[in-house]
Amino acid sequence: MDQIRISQLRSRVSLVVSVIDALTAQAPLGNTTTVHLEGTRSKAIRKSNGSYIFNDLSPGEYRLSVHSEYYFQTWKDISVNTHNFIEVVQMRPLPSYPFSQGAGLIRFMLQNAAGSPIRDAHLQSTVLTEDCARARIMVDQADKGASEVTFGSFTGGIVAGDVYLLRGRGSQPAEEVIRISEVLEHQKRFRLANPLMKSHMRGAMLLPIQETRSTERGEVVIAFRGNRIPTFHTDLVITYGTDSEHKIKDLAVAEGTTTNLGTIHLA
C-alpha cells in the first residue's frame, strides 16, 4: 500500500505597527524608537512614513513592545491572524518630554503615607468643558451594542487609541468612556474597542480623556492638546495599588501654563 504524505501549509502574514505621539498624533520625537515583537525572530523594518513592518509571521498571539527616548515604554498583547492589519501604538510622554510652550500641563508627585514614591499609578484626566468636545454623534441614535459610530462637527483629529467620554446633553445625560480602535472612514466613521454600553442620541459629544502613569520617582505630568479655548476644566482619577482610587474634581487648566499640585499623599 502506497504511503500518502500530507503536508500542511501554514499561512504567513504581515503586521504593520504605526507608532505615534499621544500628544501630537505625529511620529515620536527623536530617532530612538525601537519596536520589538516577542516570540518571533522577525525584525521590524522601518518605512519612510515612520511605520514598522514585520513580515512572514505565523498567526497567533504576540507581545509587542515599543521604546522611545521621551516616552513611557509601551507593551501590547496582540493577536495576528491571516489578514494583514495595522496596529496603532500611542506613546505617552514622560515628564522629561520637551513640551511646546502652548501645552496645558498638570504636574505633581505621588507618594504613599510613608513618603515613598508611588510608581505605575494609572491616571485618567477627562476634559469636561463642552467647548472642548472633539466631535459629536451625527446619526439619530447610536444604539447600545454598536461597535461602529459615525461622528461629525469635528474640532480636531481623532486617531486610533484615543480615549473619550461620550456624553449626551440634558440634565441627566447618558455617558460612558470609549476607546477608538480603528479609523474606518477618515474623520467620519470609527470602530470602537468595545461595543457601546448605552444608547446615545444625535449631538452626544466626545470629550477628550488623557491617560498616563507615574514614573519610578512618583512623578506625573498630564498634557493636553487641541482644546480650542484658553482655559478648561478637568476631572482627574488616580488608580493605584489594588484598584484603589483617588479623585480630584474640577481642575482648571490653562493653555501654555502648568498647574502644579505639589505632592499628593495617598493611603
Coordinates of C-alpha atoms in Angstrom, one line a residue:
M1 CA 0.0 0.0 0.0
D2 CA 1.4 3.4 -1.0
Q3 CA 2.0 5.8 1.8
I4 CA 0.3 9.1 1.4
R5 CA 2.2 12.1 2.7
I6 CA 0.1 15.0 3.8
S7 CA 1.7 18.4 4.1
Q8 CA 0.0 21.2 6.0
L9 CA 0.9 24.7 4.8
R10 CA 0.8 27.4 7.4
S11 CA -0.2 30.9 6.3
R12 CA 2.4 33.6 6.8
V13 CA 1.2 37.2 7.4
S14 CA 2.5 40.7 7.9
L15 CA 1.9 43.2 10.7
V16 CA 2.3 47.0 10.3
V17 CA 2.9 48.9 13.5
S18 CA 2.2 52.6 13.4
V19 CA 3.8 54.5 16.4
I20 CA 2.5 57.9 17.2
D21 CA 3.0 60.6 19.8
A22 CA -0.2 60.6 22.0
L23 CA 0.1 64.4 22.4
T24 CA 0.6 65.5 18.8
A25 CA -0.7 62.4 16.9
Q26 CA 2.5 62.7 14.9
A27 CA 5.6 60.5 14.7
P28 CA 7.5 60.3 18.1
L29 CA 10.3 62.8 18.7
G30 CA 13.9 61.9 18.1
N31 CA 15.3 58.8 16.3
T32 CA 15.4 56.3 19.1
T33 CA 12.2 54.4 18.6
T34 CA 12.6 50.6 18.7
V35 CA 9.8 48.1 18.0
H36 CA 10.1 44.5 19.1
L37 CA 7.7 41.5 18.8
E38 CA 8.3 38.8 21.4
G39 CA 8.0 35.3 20.2
T40 CA 9.4 35.7 16.7
R41 CA 12.8 36.2 15.0
S42 CA 11.2 38.6 12.6
K43 CA 12.8 42.1 12.8
A44 CA 10.9 45.3 12.3
I45 CA 11.6 47.1 9.0
R46 CA 11.2 50.8 9.4
K47 CA 9.5 52.6 6.5
S48 CA 9.9 56.2 5.4
N49 CA 6.4 57.1 6.8
G50 CA 7.5 56.1 10.3
S51 CA 5.7 52.8 10.4
Y52 CA 7.3 49.4 11.2
I53 CA 6.6 46.2 9.3
F54 CA 7.0 42.6 10.5
N55 CA 6.9 40.1 7.6
D56 CA 6.5 36.3 7.5
L57 CA 4.7 35.9 10.8
S58 CA 2.8 32.8 11.9
P59 CA -0.8 33.6 13.0
G60 CA -1.0 33.7 16.8
E61 CA -0.6 35.7 19.9
Y62 CA 2.3 38.1 20.4
R63 CA 3.6 40.7 22.8
L64 CA 4.6 44.0 21.2
S65 CA 6.9 46.3 22.9
V66 CA 7.8 49.9 21.9
H67 CA 10.5 52.0 23.4
S68 CA 11.4 55.7 22.6
E69 CA 13.5 58.3 24.5
Y70 CA 10.9 60.8 25.6
Y71 CA 8.0 58.3 26.2
F72 CA 6.9 55.6 28.6
Q73 CA 7.8 52.1 27.3
T74 CA 4.6 50.5 26.0
W75 CA 3.6 46.9 25.8
K76 CA 0.5 45.5 24.0
D77 CA -0.7 41.9 23.6
I78 CA -1.9 41.5 20.0
S79 CA -3.5 38.7 18.0
V80 CA -2.1 38.3 14.5
N81 CA -4.4 36.5 12.1
T82 CA -4.4 35.7 8.4
H83 CA -5.4 39.2 7.4
N84 CA -2.7 41.9 7.2
F85 CA -3.6 44.7 9.6
I86 CA -2.2 47.9 11.2
E87 CA -1.6 48.2 15.0
V88 CA -1.5 51.8 16.2
V89 CA 0.5 52.4 19.3
Q90 CA 0.2 55.7 21.1
M91 CA 3.3 56.7 23.1
R92 CA 2.6 58.7 26.4
P93 CA 5.1 61.5 27.1
L94 CA 7.5 61.2 30.1
P95 CA 7.8 64.2 32.4
S96 CA 11.2 64.9 30.6
Y97 CA 9.4 65.4 27.3
P98 CA 10.1 68.8 25.6
F99 CA 6.6 70.1 25.8
S100 CA 5.7 73.0 23.5
Q101 CA 5.0 76.4 25.1
G102 CA 1.3 76.2 24.2
A103 CA 0.7 73.0 26.0
G104 CA -1.5 72.9 29.1
L105 CA 0.1 70.8 31.8
I106 CA -0.7 69.3 35.2
R107 CA 2.3 68.2 37.3
F108 CA 2.7 66.6 40.7
M109 CA 4.4 63.9 42.7
L110 CA 2.7 60.8 44.1
Q111 CA 3.7 59.4 47.5
N112 CA 2.3 56.9 49.9
A113 CA 1.7 57.6 53.6
A114 CA 5.3 56.8 54.4
G115 CA 6.6 59.3 51.9
S116 CA 7.8 56.7 49.3
P117 CA 7.1 57.2 45.6
I118 CA 4.1 55.5 44.1
R119 CA 5.1 54.1 40.7
D120 CA 3.0 52.9 37.8
A121 CA -0.2 54.5 39.1
H122 CA -2.7 54.9 36.3
L123 CA -4.0 58.5 35.7
Q124 CA -7.0 59.5 33.6
S125 CA -7.9 63.1 33.2
T126 CA -11.2 64.0 31.5
V127 CA -11.8 67.4 29.9
L128 CA -15.3 68.5 31.0
T129 CA -15.7 71.8 29.2
E130 CA -18.2 71.3 26.4
D131 CA -16.4 73.8 24.1
C132 CA -13.6 71.3 24.0
A133 CA -15.7 68.5 22.5
R134 CA -13.7 66.9 19.7
A135 CA -16.8 65.7 17.7
R136 CA -20.5 64.8 18.0
I137 CA -22.6 61.8 17.0
M138 CA -24.2 62.6 13.6
V139 CA -26.9 59.8 13.4
D140 CA -30.3 60.0 15.1
Q141 CA -29.2 57.4 17.6
A142 CA -26.1 55.3 18.2
D143 CA -27.6 52.1 19.6
K144 CA -26.4 50.1 22.6
G145 CA -24.2 47.3 21.4
A146 CA -22.9 49.2 18.3
S147 CA -19.2 48.8 17.6
E148 CA -19.0 51.4 14.8
V149 CA -20.1 55.0 15.2
T150 CA -20.3 58.0 12.8
F151 CA -19.2 61.4 14.1
G152 CA -19.2 64.9 12.7
S153 CA -18.7 68.6 13.7
F154 CA -15.0 67.9 14.3
T155 CA -12.8 70.4 16.1
G156 CA -9.7 68.2 15.8
G157 CA -8.3 64.9 14.6
I158 CA -9.3 61.6 16.0
V159 CA -6.9 58.7 15.8
A160 CA -6.8 55.0 16.8
G161 CA -6.0 54.7 20.5
D162 CA -7.8 57.9 21.5
V163 CA -10.0 57.7 24.6
Y164 CA -13.1 59.9 25.1
L165 CA -16.0 60.4 27.4
L166 CA -19.1 60.1 25.2
R167 CA -21.7 62.3 26.9
G168 CA -25.2 63.3 25.9
R169 CA -26.9 66.6 26.6
G170 CA -29.5 67.4 29.1
S171 CA -29.9 67.3 32.9
Q172 CA -29.2 63.6 33.2
P173 CA -27.1 62.7 30.1
A174 CA -26.1 59.2 29.2
E175 CA -22.3 58.9 29.3
E176 CA -19.6 56.3 29.0
V177 CA -15.9 56.0 28.3
I178 CA -15.0 54.8 24.8
R179 CA -11.7 54.0 23.0
I180 CA -11.2 54.3 19.3
S181 CA -9.7 51.1 17.8
E182 CA -9.7 51.9 14.1
V183 CA -10.5 54.8 11.7
L184 CA -12.8 53.2 9.1
E185 CA -13.6 56.4 7.1
H186 CA -11.4 59.4 7.7
Q187 CA -13.0 61.9 10.1
K188 CA -16.4 60.2 9.8
R189 CA -16.7 56.5 10.8
F190 CA -14.8 54.8 13.6
R191 CA -14.6 51.3 15.2
L192 CA -14.7 51.1 19.0
A193 CA -12.5 48.9 21.1
N194 CA -15.7 47.7 22.9
P195 CA -19.4 47.9 21.9
L196 CA -21.4 50.8 23.3
M197 CA -22.9 50.0 26.8
K198 CA -25.7 52.6 26.3
S199 CA -27.6 54.3 23.5
H200 CA -26.7 57.8 22.6
M201 CA -28.7 60.4 20.7
R202 CA -27.6 62.8 17.9
G203 CA -25.4 65.5 19.3
A204 CA -23.8 63.4 22.1
M205 CA -20.2 64.8 22.4
L206 CA -16.7 63.4 22.6
L207 CA -14.8 64.9 25.5
P208 CA -11.1 64.1 25.4
I209 CA -9.5 61.9 28.1
Q210 CA -5.7 62.0 28.7
E211 CA -4.1 58.9 30.1
T212 CA -0.6 58.4 31.6
R213 CA 1.1 56.8 34.6
S214 CA 3.6 57.8 37.3
T215 CA 7.3 57.2 36.9
E216 CA 9.6 55.3 39.3
R217 CA 10.0 58.5 41.2
G218 CA 6.3 59.0 41.5
E219 CA 6.4 61.9 39.1
V220 CA 3.4 62.7 37.0
V221 CA 2.7 65.0 34.1
I222 CA -0.6 65.2 32.1
A223 CA -0.6 67.2 28.9
F224 CA -3.5 68.4 26.8
R225 CA -3.7 69.1 23.1
G226 CA -6.2 70.9 20.8
N227 CA -8.8 72.1 23.3
R228 CA -9.7 75.3 21.4
I229 CA -10.2 77.6 24.4
P230 CA -7.6 79.1 26.7
T231 CA -8.9 77.7 30.0
F232 CA -10.8 74.5 30.5
H233 CA -11.8 72.2 33.4
T234 CA -11.0 68.5 34.0
D235 CA -11.6 65.7 36.5
L236 CA -8.7 63.5 37.5
V237 CA -8.8 59.9 38.6
I238 CA -5.7 58.2 40.1
T239 CA -5.8 54.4 40.2
Y240 CA -3.1 52.7 42.3
G241 CA -2.4 49.7 44.4
T242 CA -5.1 47.0 44.3
D243 CA -7.5 49.2 42.3
S244 CA -7.7 52.0 44.9
E245 CA -8.9 55.3 43.5
H246 CA -8.3 58.9 44.4
K247 CA -10.4 61.6 42.6
I248 CA -9.7 65.3 42.1
K249 CA -12.7 67.3 40.8
D250 CA -12.8 70.4 38.7
L251 CA -9.2 71.2 38.0
A252 CA -8.7 74.3 35.9
V253 CA -6.0 74.1 33.2
A254 CA -4.8 76.9 31.0
E255 CA -3.0 76.6 27.7
G256 CA 0.6 77.5 27.9
T257 CA 0.8 77.2 31.7
T258 CA 1.4 74.4 34.3
T259 CA -1.0 73.6 37.1
N260 CA 1.3 72.3 39.8
L261 CA -0.4 70.2 42.5
G262 CA 2.8 69.7 44.5
T263 CA 2.9 66.3 46.3
I264 CA -0.2 64.2 46.7
H265 CA -0.1 61.6 49.5
L266 CA -2.2 58.5 49.1
A267 CA -3.0 56.0 51.8

